[in-house]
Amino acid sequence: MAGAIIENMSTRKLCIVGGILLVFQVIAFLCASLAFPAPSPTTAVPYMSVKCIDVRKNHHKTKWLMPWGPNHCKKLKDFDEAVSRQIEANDIVFAVHIPLPSKEMSPWFQFMLFIMQLDIAFKMDNDLKENAEITLDVSLAYRDDMFDDWEEIAHAIEIRKLKCTFGSPKTVESEGRHYDCDFLPFMEIGSVAHKYYLINIRLPVNDRKGINVGIGEIKDIRLVGIHQNGGFTKVWFAMKTFLTPSILIIMVWYWRRITLMTRAPVLLEKVIFALGISMTFINIPVEWFSIGFDWTWMLLFGDIRQGIFYAMLLSFWIIFCGEHMMDQNERNRLSGYWKQVGPIAVGSFCLFIFDMCERGVQLKNPFYSIWTTEVGTELAMAFIIVAGICLCLYFLFLCFMVFQVFRNISGKQSSLPAMSKARRLHYEGLIFRFKFLMLITLACAAMTVIFFIVSQVTEGHWKWGDITIQVNSAFFTGIYGMWNLYVFALMFLYAPSHKNYGEDQSNGDLGVNSGEELQLTTTITHVDGPTEVYKLARKEAQE
């Protein structure tokens, strides 16, 4: 009777902890939706370029052309006017001011991603050639006051391959109709530290070198600017600021409990602590500094932090299940998991190299994109597709490992009726809590896989042309909150207990007079030996 009371108290406390974590998880999902009305964490703003005239030499070295304002450029309505006025193509500049009139950019926008769309008309004597490439002479400048001079950020000569289709027969009657062209990646900047930006685009023509020849009759250049919503950024920063000390405190408490033990930490305890470190690393709100500093490397740094956490989380789940598999011959040795953890490390390193090939180069040239060439596009698509497939296979393998753990524990439950009532109740409660945590692990793994795939598709859908997925802000905050709560729960439930009740349990008595609560640890619960679940798994439990 007393054993049942203790087990009920332990289970009740677990339910209370689970309820509190569930409440925080719901808050994580709702905070973004309730804090601001925007359904998406990003906003897309369309820009139409203005055709300016510049007939001077060394164009960009002498003057920046403004599309509007007190010092706006001399404008052209269309290219027919340019032909009538005998203005050459090399003297036309497409100017785009960011943001739109009477608005300002803000550091809360965090980043700017631009894609380009060309309006190309069909003309019999100026047809668009197959596999045509367009050469862009692009420059980017900034200023923080409407009356300041423009300061150059970057200048580059970029080549983009045109992928266009024409839905009508190429006859005289079809002249003037527009091609249907894919979006082109244009520019990405990892910070929005200034109020105003200016883009000047030239399409230099050189018949002898074949530059911008056979690209059709370009009527207009449109840009779409994508930046993070300021409201979402504030919610994101607030979550990071709140969760960082929470995880840090539980991590210090957890490791202190381990260091107080008379034996060395076991592998699972070390891996849980490493997972806590990686969660703290991704939590630290260094993004606050981006509000006051022009740190263009923040996007790359964020990818690196998230990649480390992904690698640690995937490795942890493999080790977590492996340490509880009863048919495992070697435990408490990291080398025993090299076949599973090795591919995770290699895959993470490949994704890091892929990220460095794009965002690393963009630190010097924001107009660079790995998607601009066929080889780069195929390589990028292959990376994303293979990563998605591997994650799905990983999840299936993880499900198989959890199934094995459940099957082995269920098989051992047949020996429970032979135990004393107090000890049987203890094992039943412990196994129930362990199974519950394993199911939570599977749910967290499934959501993580979904989040990775959806975030990759969302980030790249502008570059792919046809694929579009709308992701609510609550999805990002909810998944981020889920990771923190999961890590918090692991360290709370797996912290070793220093209470001396193992001797009594080994002799078949639960120690009902001690009034002590049993921890949900499956490796070490007490200072000297393995816990009940670990003993049960290793066939060491004394009946």
Coordinates of C-alpha atoms in Angstrom, one line a residue:
M1 CA 0.0 0.0 0.0
A2 CA 2.8 2.4 0.9
G3 CA 4.7 1.5 -2.3
A4 CA 1.6 2.4 -4.3
I5 CA 1.3 5.7 -2.5
I6 CA 5.0 6.5 -3.3
E7 CA 4.5 5.5 -7.0
N8 CA 1.3 7.6 -7.2
M9 CA 3.2 10.6 -5.7
S10 CA 6.0 10.1 -8.2
T11 CA 3.6 9.8 -11.1
R12 CA 1.6 12.8 -9.9
K13 CA 4.8 14.9 -9.9
L14 CA 5.6 13.7 -13.3
C15 CA 2.2 14.7 -14.5
I16 CA 2.5 18.1 -12.9
V17 CA 5.9 18.7 -14.6
G18 CA 4.4 17.4 -17.9
G19 CA 1.5 19.7 -17.6
I20 CA 3.7 22.8 -16.9
L21 CA 5.8 21.9 -19.9
L22 CA 2.7 21.5 -22.1
V23 CA 1.5 24.9 -21.0
F24 CA 4.8 26.5 -22.0
Q25 CA 4.7 24.7 -25.3
V26 CA 1.2 26.1 -26.1
I27 CA 2.5 29.6 -25.1
A28 CA 5.4 29.1 -27.5
F29 CA 3.0 28.3 -30.3
L30 CA 0.7 31.2 -29.5
C31 CA 3.1 34.0 -28.6
A32 CA 3.9 34.8 -32.2
S33 CA 0.3 34.8 -33.4
L34 CA -0.9 36.9 -30.5
A35 CA 2.0 39.4 -30.4
F36 CA 1.4 40.6 -34.0
P37 CA -1.1 39.9 -36.8
A38 CA 1.4 39.0 -39.5
P39 CA 0.8 35.3 -40.6
S40 CA 4.3 34.9 -41.9
P41 CA 7.7 35.7 -40.4
T42 CA 8.7 37.4 -43.6
T43 CA 7.3 40.1 -45.9
A44 CA 7.7 40.4 -49.7
V45 CA 7.7 43.9 -51.2
P46 CA 7.6 44.4 -55.0
Y47 CA 9.7 47.1 -56.6
M48 CA 9.5 48.4 -60.2
S49 CA 12.8 49.8 -61.5
V50 CA 12.9 53.3 -63.1
K51 CA 14.8 53.7 -66.4
C52 CA 17.3 56.5 -65.9
I53 CA 19.6 58.2 -68.5
D54 CA 23.3 58.6 -67.9
V55 CA 25.4 59.6 -70.8
R56 CA 28.6 60.3 -68.9
K57 CA 31.7 58.1 -68.8
N58 CA 32.7 56.0 -65.7
H59 CA 29.0 55.9 -64.8
H60 CA 29.0 54.4 -61.3
K61 CA 32.3 56.1 -60.2
T62 CA 30.8 59.6 -60.6
K63 CA 27.1 59.4 -59.8
W64 CA 24.3 57.4 -58.3
L65 CA 21.0 57.7 -60.1
M66 CA 17.9 58.1 -58.0
P67 CA 14.5 57.0 -59.3
W68 CA 12.6 59.7 -57.4
G69 CA 13.2 62.5 -54.9
P70 CA 14.7 66.0 -55.2
N71 CA 17.7 64.8 -57.1
H72 CA 16.0 62.2 -59.3
C73 CA 17.4 61.2 -62.6
K74 CA 16.2 61.9 -66.1
K75 CA 13.7 59.2 -66.8
L76 CA 12.6 57.2 -69.9
K77 CA 9.1 56.0 -70.3
D78 CA 10.1 53.0 -72.4
F79 CA 12.8 51.9 -74.9
D80 CA 10.8 53.3 -77.8
E81 CA 11.6 56.7 -76.4
A82 CA 15.2 55.8 -76.1
V83 CA 15.4 54.8 -79.7
S84 CA 13.7 58.0 -80.9
R85 CA 16.1 60.0 -78.8
Q86 CA 19.1 57.9 -80.0
I87 CA 20.0 56.9 -76.4
E88 CA 22.2 53.8 -76.4
A89 CA 21.5 50.8 -74.1
N90 CA 24.8 51.3 -72.3
D91 CA 23.5 54.7 -71.2
I92 CA 20.4 53.4 -69.5
V93 CA 20.4 52.6 -65.8
F94 CA 17.7 50.7 -64.0
A95 CA 17.4 52.4 -60.6
V96 CA 15.6 51.0 -57.5
H97 CA 15.3 52.8 -54.2
I98 CA 14.7 50.7 -51.0
P99 CA 12.3 51.1 -49.4
L100 CA 9.3 52.7 -51.2
P101 CA 8.8 56.5 -50.8
S102 CA 8.0 57.8 -47.3
K103 CA 9.2 54.7 -45.6
E104 CA 12.4 53.6 -43.9
M105 CA 14.2 50.3 -43.4
S106 CA 14.9 49.0 -39.9
P107 CA 17.5 46.8 -38.3
W108 CA 14.6 44.8 -37.0
F109 CA 14.2 43.4 -40.5
Q110 CA 17.4 41.5 -39.9
F111 CA 18.1 40.6 -43.6
M112 CA 17.2 41.5 -47.2
L113 CA 16.8 38.9 -50.0
F114 CA 16.0 40.1 -53.5
I115 CA 14.9 38.2 -56.5
M116 CA 14.6 39.6 -60.1
Q117 CA 12.0 39.2 -62.7
L118 CA 12.5 40.4 -66.3
D119 CA 9.7 41.6 -68.6
I120 CA 10.9 40.4 -72.0
A121 CA 8.8 41.0 -75.1
F122 CA 9.0 38.9 -78.2
K123 CA 10.2 40.6 -81.4
M124 CA 11.0 38.9 -84.7
D125 CA 14.3 40.8 -85.2
N126 CA 15.4 40.5 -81.6
D127 CA 14.4 37.0 -80.4
L128 CA 15.4 35.4 -77.2
K129 CA 18.0 32.8 -77.9
E130 CA 18.0 29.3 -76.3
N131 CA 20.1 29.2 -73.1
A132 CA 20.6 32.9 -73.2
E133 CA 22.6 34.6 -70.5
I134 CA 22.2 38.2 -69.3
T135 CA 25.1 40.2 -67.9
L136 CA 24.3 42.6 -65.1
D137 CA 26.5 45.5 -64.0
V138 CA 25.1 46.1 -60.5
S139 CA 25.9 48.4 -57.6
L140 CA 24.5 48.8 -54.1
A141 CA 24.7 51.9 -51.9
Y142 CA 23.3 53.2 -48.6
R143 CA 22.6 56.3 -46.7
D144 CA 20.9 57.2 -43.4
D145 CA 19.6 60.6 -44.3
M146 CA 17.8 61.8 -47.3
F147 CA 20.3 64.5 -47.9
D148 CA 23.5 62.5 -47.3
D149 CA 25.7 61.2 -50.1
W150 CA 25.4 57.6 -51.1
E151 CA 28.1 55.3 -49.9
E152 CA 28.9 52.2 -52.0
I153 CA 28.4 48.8 -50.4
A154 CA 29.2 46.5 -53.3
H155 CA 29.7 46.5 -57.1
A156 CA 29.8 43.4 -59.3
I157 CA 29.4 42.0 -62.8
E158 CA 27.0 39.1 -62.5
I159 CA 25.7 36.6 -65.1
R160 CA 22.3 35.0 -64.9
K161 CA 20.9 32.3 -67.1
L162 CA 17.5 33.1 -68.6
K163 CA 14.8 30.4 -68.4
C164 CA 11.8 31.6 -70.4
T165 CA 8.9 30.1 -72.2
F166 CA 6.7 31.6 -74.9
G167 CA 3.1 30.3 -75.0
S168 CA 2.2 31.5 -78.5
P169 CA 3.6 30.9 -82.0
K170 CA 6.5 33.1 -82.8
T171 CA 4.9 35.0 -85.6
V172 CA 4.5 38.7 -86.4
E173 CA 1.1 38.7 -84.8
S174 CA 2.7 37.7 -81.5
E175 CA 5.2 40.6 -81.4
G176 CA 4.9 42.5 -78.1
R177 CA 3.7 39.6 -76.1
H178 CA 5.9 38.8 -73.0
Y179 CA 7.8 35.6 -72.3
D180 CA 7.1 33.8 -69.1
C181 CA 10.5 33.9 -67.3
D182 CA 11.6 32.3 -64.0
F183 CA 12.6 34.4 -61.1
L184 CA 16.4 35.1 -60.9
P185 CA 18.3 35.2 -57.6
F186 CA 19.6 38.8 -57.3
M187 CA 21.0 39.7 -53.9
E188 CA 21.1 38.8 -50.2
I189 CA 22.4 40.9 -47.3
G190 CA 22.6 39.5 -43.7
S191 CA 21.8 42.8 -42.0
V192 CA 19.6 45.9 -42.5
A193 CA 21.7 48.5 -40.6
H194 CA 20.8 51.5 -42.7
K195 CA 17.6 53.4 -43.5
Y196 CA 17.9 53.7 -47.3
Y197 CA 19.4 51.6 -50.0
L198 CA 19.9 52.3 -53.7
I199 CA 20.4 49.7 -56.5
N200 CA 21.7 50.7 -59.9
I201 CA 21.6 48.1 -62.7
R202 CA 23.1 48.3 -66.1
L203 CA 22.8 45.9 -69.0
P204 CA 26.1 46.5 -70.9
V205 CA 25.9 45.6 -74.6
N206 CA 29.0 44.5 -76.6
D207 CA 28.3 42.9 -79.9
R208 CA 31.9 41.9 -80.5
K209 CA 32.1 39.9 -77.2
G210 CA 28.5 38.7 -77.4
I211 CA 27.5 40.4 -74.1
N212 CA 23.8 40.8 -73.7
V213 CA 23.1 39.8 -77.3
G214 CA 20.1 37.6 -78.0
I215 CA 18.3 38.3 -74.7
G216 CA 15.2 39.6 -76.3
E217 CA 13.7 43.0 -75.9
I218 CA 13.7 43.8 -72.2
K219 CA 10.9 46.1 -71.2
D220 CA 11.3 46.3 -67.4
I221 CA 13.1 44.9 -64.5
R222 CA 11.2 44.1 -61.4
L223 CA 12.6 43.2 -58.0
V224 CA 10.9 41.5 -55.0
G225 CA 12.5 42.3 -51.6
I226 CA 12.0 39.9 -48.8
H227 CA 12.8 40.8 -45.2
Q228 CA 11.9 39.5 -41.8
N229 CA 8.9 41.1 -40.1
G230 CA 9.9 43.5 -37.3
G231 CA 7.2 42.1 -35.0
F232 CA 8.4 38.6 -35.5
T233 CA 12.0 39.6 -34.8
K234 CA 11.0 41.2 -31.4
V235 CA 9.1 38.0 -30.4
W236 CA 12.0 35.9 -31.5
F237 CA 14.5 38.0 -29.5
A238 CA 12.2 37.9 -26.4
M239 CA 12.0 34.1 -26.5
K240 CA 15.8 33.8 -26.8
T241 CA 16.3 36.3 -23.9
F242 CA 13.9 34.3 -21.7
L243 CA 15.0 30.8 -22.6
T244 CA 18.8 31.4 -22.4
P245 CA 18.9 31.7 -18.6
S246 CA 16.3 29.0 -18.1
I247 CA 18.4 26.4 -20.0
L248 CA 21.6 27.7 -18.5
I249 CA 20.3 27.3 -14.9
I250 CA 19.0 23.8 -15.4
M251 CA 22.2 22.8 -17.2
V252 CA 24.4 24.1 -14.3
W253 CA 22.1 22.3 -11.8
Y254 CA 22.2 19.1 -13.8
W255 CA 26.0 19.0 -14.1
R256 CA 26.4 19.8 -10.4
R257 CA 24.3 16.8 -9.5
I258 CA 26.5 14.7 -11.7
T259 CA 29.8 16.0 -10.3
L260 CA 28.6 15.3 -6.7
M261 CA 28.5 11.6 -7.6
T262 CA 31.3 9.3 -6.4
R263 CA 31.7 7.8 -9.9
A264 CA 32.5 9.2 -13.3
P265 CA 29.7 10.4 -15.6
V266 CA 28.3 7.8 -17.9
L267 CA 27.9 8.4 -21.7
L268 CA 24.2 9.3 -21.7
E269 CA 24.8 11.9 -19.0
K270 CA 27.6 13.5 -21.0
V271 CA 25.5 13.5 -24.2
I272 CA 22.6 15.1 -22.4
F273 CA 24.9 17.8 -21.1
A274 CA 26.4 18.3 -24.5
L275 CA 22.9 18.7 -25.9
G276 CA 22.2 21.4 -23.2
I277 CA 25.4 23.2 -24.3
S278 CA 24.3 23.2 -28.0
M279 CA 20.8 24.4 -27.0
T280 CA 22.4 27.2 -25.0
F281 CA 24.6 28.1 -27.9
I282 CA 21.7 28.5 -30.2
N283 CA 19.7 30.4 -27.5
I284 CA 22.2 33.1 -26.7
P285 CA 20.6 36.2 -28.1
V286 CA 23.6 37.7 -29.9
E287 CA 21.1 39.0 -32.5
W288 CA 20.5 42.0 -30.2
F289 CA 23.8 43.3 -31.3
S290 CA 22.6 43.4 -34.9
I291 CA 20.3 46.2 -34.0
G292 CA 23.2 48.5 -33.4
F293 CA 26.0 47.0 -35.5
D294 CA 26.2 46.2 -39.2
W295 CA 27.0 42.5 -38.8
T296 CA 26.4 41.0 -42.2
W297 CA 27.7 37.6 -41.1
M298 CA 24.7 37.0 -38.7
L299 CA 22.9 34.8 -41.3
L300 CA 25.9 32.5 -41.7
F301 CA 26.5 32.4 -37.9
G302 CA 22.9 31.5 -37.3
D303 CA 23.1 28.6 -39.8
I304 CA 26.3 27.3 -38.1
R305 CA 24.6 27.4 -34.7
Q306 CA 21.5 25.7 -36.0
G307 CA 23.6 23.1 -37.8
I308 CA 25.6 22.2 -34.6
F309 CA 22.3 21.8 -32.7
Y310 CA 20.8 19.6 -35.4
A311 CA 23.9 17.4 -35.4
M312 CA 23.9 17.1 -31.6
L313 CA 20.2 16.4 -31.4
L314 CA 20.2 13.7 -34.0
S315 CA 23.3 12.1 -32.4
F316 CA 21.7 12.2 -29.0
W317 CA 18.6 10.4 -30.1
I318 CA 20.7 7.5 -31.5
I319 CA 22.7 7.2 -28.3
F320 CA 19.6 7.7 -26.1
C321 CA 17.9 4.7 -27.8
G322 CA 21.0 2.6 -28.1
E323 CA 21.8 2.9 -24.4
H324 CA 18.4 1.5 -23.5
M325 CA 18.4 -1.4 -26.0
M326 CA 18.7 -4.6 -24.1
D327 CA 20.4 -6.5 -26.9
Q328 CA 23.2 -3.9 -27.0
N329 CA 26.5 -5.5 -26.2
E330 CA 28.6 -2.4 -25.5
R331 CA 27.3 0.5 -23.6
N332 CA 28.8 3.7 -22.2
R333 CA 31.2 3.9 -25.1
L334 CA 30.9 6.6 -27.9
S335 CA 33.0 4.4 -30.2
G336 CA 30.1 1.9 -30.3
Y337 CA 28.0 4.4 -32.2
W338 CA 30.4 5.5 -34.9
K339 CA 28.4 3.8 -37.6
Q340 CA 25.3 5.9 -36.7
V341 CA 27.0 9.2 -35.5
G342 CA 29.6 9.2 -38.2
P343 CA 27.2 9.8 -41.2
I344 CA 25.5 12.6 -39.1
A345 CA 28.8 14.3 -38.7
V346 CA 29.7 13.9 -42.4
G347 CA 26.3 15.2 -43.5
S348 CA 26.6 18.2 -41.2
F349 CA 30.0 19.0 -42.5
C350 CA 28.7 18.8 -46.1
L351 CA 25.9 21.2 -45.3
F352 CA 28.4 23.5 -43.7
I353 CA 30.5 23.5 -46.9
F354 CA 27.4 24.2 -49.0
D355 CA 26.4 27.1 -46.8
M356 CA 29.9 28.6 -46.9
C357 CA 29.9 28.3 -50.8
E358 CA 26.9 30.7 -50.8
R359 CA 26.6 32.8 -47.7
G360 CA 30.3 32.8 -47.1
V361 CA 30.9 34.3 -50.5
Q362 CA 28.0 36.8 -50.0
L363 CA 29.9 38.4 -47.2
K364 CA 32.1 40.0 -49.9
N365 CA 29.7 39.9 -52.8
P366 CA 26.0 40.1 -51.9
F367 CA 25.0 39.6 -55.5
Y368 CA 26.6 36.1 -55.7
S369 CA 24.3 33.1 -55.6
I370 CA 25.0 29.4 -56.1
W371 CA 21.7 29.1 -57.9
T372 CA 22.9 31.2 -60.9
T373 CA 24.5 28.3 -62.8
E374 CA 23.0 24.9 -63.8
V375 CA 25.7 23.0 -61.9
G376 CA 25.2 25.2 -58.8
T377 CA 21.4 24.8 -59.0
E378 CA 21.6 21.0 -59.5
L379 CA 24.1 20.8 -56.6
A380 CA 22.0 22.9 -54.3
M381 CA 18.8 21.0 -55.1
A382 CA 20.6 17.7 -54.7
F383 CA 21.9 18.8 -51.3
I384 CA 18.4 19.7 -50.1
I385 CA 16.6 16.7 -51.5
V386 CA 19.3 14.2 -50.2
A387 CA 19.2 15.9 -46.8
G388 CA 15.4 15.6 -46.7
I389 CA 15.5 11.9 -47.7
C390 CA 18.2 11.1 -45.2
L391 CA 16.3 12.8 -42.4
C392 CA 13.2 10.7 -43.3
L393 CA 15.2 7.5 -43.3
Y394 CA 16.8 8.6 -40.0
F395 CA 13.4 9.0 -38.5
L396 CA 12.3 5.6 -39.7
F397 CA 15.5 4.1 -38.2
L398 CA 14.8 5.9 -35.0
C399 CA 11.2 4.5 -34.9
F400 CA 12.7 1.0 -35.4
M401 CA 15.1 1.5 -32.4
V402 CA 12.3 2.8 -30.2
F403 CA 10.2 -0.2 -31.3
Q404 CA 13.0 -2.5 -30.2
V405 CA 13.3 -0.8 -26.9
F406 CA 9.5 -1.1 -26.3
R407 CA 9.5 -4.7 -27.4
N408 CA 12.3 -5.7 -25.1
I409 CA 10.9 -3.9 -22.1
S410 CA 7.4 -5.3 -22.8
G411 CA 9.0 -8.8 -22.9
K412 CA 10.6 -8.2 -19.5
Q413 CA 7.3 -7.1 -18.0
S414 CA 6.2 -10.7 -17.9
S415 CA 8.5 -11.2 -14.9
L416 CA 6.9 -8.4 -12.9
P417 CA 4.0 -10.5 -11.4
A418 CA 6.6 -12.7 -9.6
M419 CA 8.0 -9.7 -7.7
S420 CA 6.7 -8.3 -4.5
K421 CA 3.8 -5.9 -4.9
A422 CA 5.8 -2.8 -3.8
R423 CA 8.6 -3.6 -6.2
R424 CA 6.2 -4.5 -9.1
L425 CA 4.4 -1.1 -8.7
H426 CA 7.7 0.6 -8.7
Y427 CA 8.8 -1.0 -12.0
E428 CA 5.4 -0.5 -13.6
G429 CA 5.5 3.2 -12.8
L430 CA 9.1 3.6 -13.9
I431 CA 8.5 1.7 -17.2
F432 CA 5.4 3.8 -17.9
R433 CA 7.3 7.1 -17.4
F434 CA 10.2 5.8 -19.6
K435 CA 7.8 4.8 -22.4
F436 CA 6.1 8.2 -22.2
L437 CA 9.4 10.0 -22.6
M438 CA 10.3 7.8 -25.6
L439 CA 7.0 8.7 -27.3
I440 CA 7.7 12.4 -26.6
T441 CA 11.2 11.8 -28.2
L442 CA 9.5 10.4 -31.3
A443 CA 7.1 13.3 -31.5
C444 CA 10.0 15.8 -31.2
A445 CA 12.0 14.0 -33.8
A446 CA 9.0 14.0 -36.2
M447 CA 8.4 17.7 -35.8
T448 CA 12.1 18.5 -36.2
V449 CA 12.3 16.6 -39.5
I450 CA 9.1 18.4 -40.7
F451 CA 10.6 21.7 -39.6
F452 CA 13.9 21.2 -41.4
I453 CA 12.2 20.2 -44.7
V454 CA 9.6 23.0 -44.6
S455 CA 12.2 25.6 -43.7
Q456 CA 14.4 24.6 -46.6
V457 CA 11.5 24.7 -49.0
T458 CA 10.4 28.0 -47.7
E459 CA 13.8 29.6 -48.0
G460 CA 14.3 28.4 -51.5
H461 CA 10.9 28.6 -53.1
W462 CA 11.6 32.0 -54.7
K463 CA 14.6 30.5 -56.4
W464 CA 12.8 27.4 -57.6
G465 CA 10.0 29.3 -59.3
D466 CA 6.9 27.2 -58.8
I467 CA 7.0 25.8 -55.2
T468 CA 5.3 28.0 -52.6
I469 CA 4.7 27.2 -48.9
Q470 CA 3.2 29.6 -46.4
V471 CA 4.5 29.1 -42.9
N472 CA 3.0 30.8 -39.9
S473 CA 5.2 32.5 -37.4
A474 CA 3.7 30.3 -34.7
F475 CA 5.3 27.2 -36.4
F476 CA 8.8 28.7 -35.9
T477 CA 8.3 29.8 -32.4
G478 CA 6.5 26.6 -31.5
I479 CA 9.3 24.3 -32.8
Y480 CA 11.9 26.5 -31.1
G481 CA 10.0 26.3 -27.8
M482 CA 9.6 22.5 -28.2
W483 CA 13.4 22.0 -28.5
N484 CA 14.0 24.0 -25.3
L485 CA 11.3 22.3 -23.3
Y486 CA 12.5 18.9 -24.5
V487 CA 16.1 19.6 -23.4
F488 CA 14.9 21.1 -20.1
A489 CA 12.8 18.0 -19.4
L490 CA 15.7 15.6 -20.2
M491 CA 18.1 17.3 -17.8
F492 CA 15.4 17.6 -15.1
L493 CA 14.3 14.0 -15.4
Y494 CA 17.7 12.4 -15.9
A495 CA 19.6 14.3 -13.1
P496 CA 21.1 11.6 -10.8
S497 CA 19.5 11.2 -7.4
H498 CA 21.8 11.1 -4.3
K499 CA 19.2 9.4 -2.2
N500 CA 20.2 6.0 -0.9
Y501 CA 17.4 3.6 -1.6
G502 CA 19.1 1.2 -4.0
E503 CA 20.1 -1.3 -1.4
D504 CA 16.5 -1.8 -0.2
Q505 CA 15.2 -2.2 -3.7
S506 CA 17.8 -4.8 -4.5
N507 CA 16.6 -6.9 -1.6
G508 CA 13.0 -6.6 -2.8
D509 CA 11.8 -3.9 -0.5
L510 CA 10.9 -0.5 -1.9
G511 CA 12.0 1.3 1.3
V512 CA 8.5 2.7 2.0
N513 CA 9.6 4.3 5.2
S514 CA 12.1 6.5 3.5
G515 CA 9.5 8.6 1.7
E516 CA 11.9 9.3 -1.1
E517 CA 10.9 9.9 -4.7
L518 CA 12.4 7.8 -7.5
Q519 CA 14.1 9.7 -10.4
L520 CA 13.4 8.9 -14.0
T521 CA 17.0 8.0 -14.7
T522 CA 17.7 5.0 -16.8
T523 CA 21.4 4.8 -16.4
I524 CA 22.3 5.9 -12.8
T525 CA 19.9 6.9 -10.1
H526 CA 22.1 6.4 -7.2
V527 CA 25.8 6.9 -6.3
D528 CA 26.9 3.3 -6.6
G529 CA 25.0 1.4 -9.2
P530 CA 22.6 1.2 -12.1
T531 CA 18.9 2.0 -11.9
E532 CA 16.0 -0.4 -12.1
V533 CA 15.3 0.1 -15.8
Y534 CA 19.0 -0.4 -16.6
K535 CA 19.1 -3.5 -14.4
L536 CA 16.0 -4.8 -16.0
A537 CA 17.4 -4.2 -19.5
R538 CA 20.7 -6.0 -18.6
K539 CA 18.9 -8.9 -16.9
E540 CA 20.5 -7.9 -13.6
A541 CA 17.3 -7.2 -11.6
Q542 CA 16.9 -9.5 -8.6
E543 CA 13.4 -10.9 -8.5

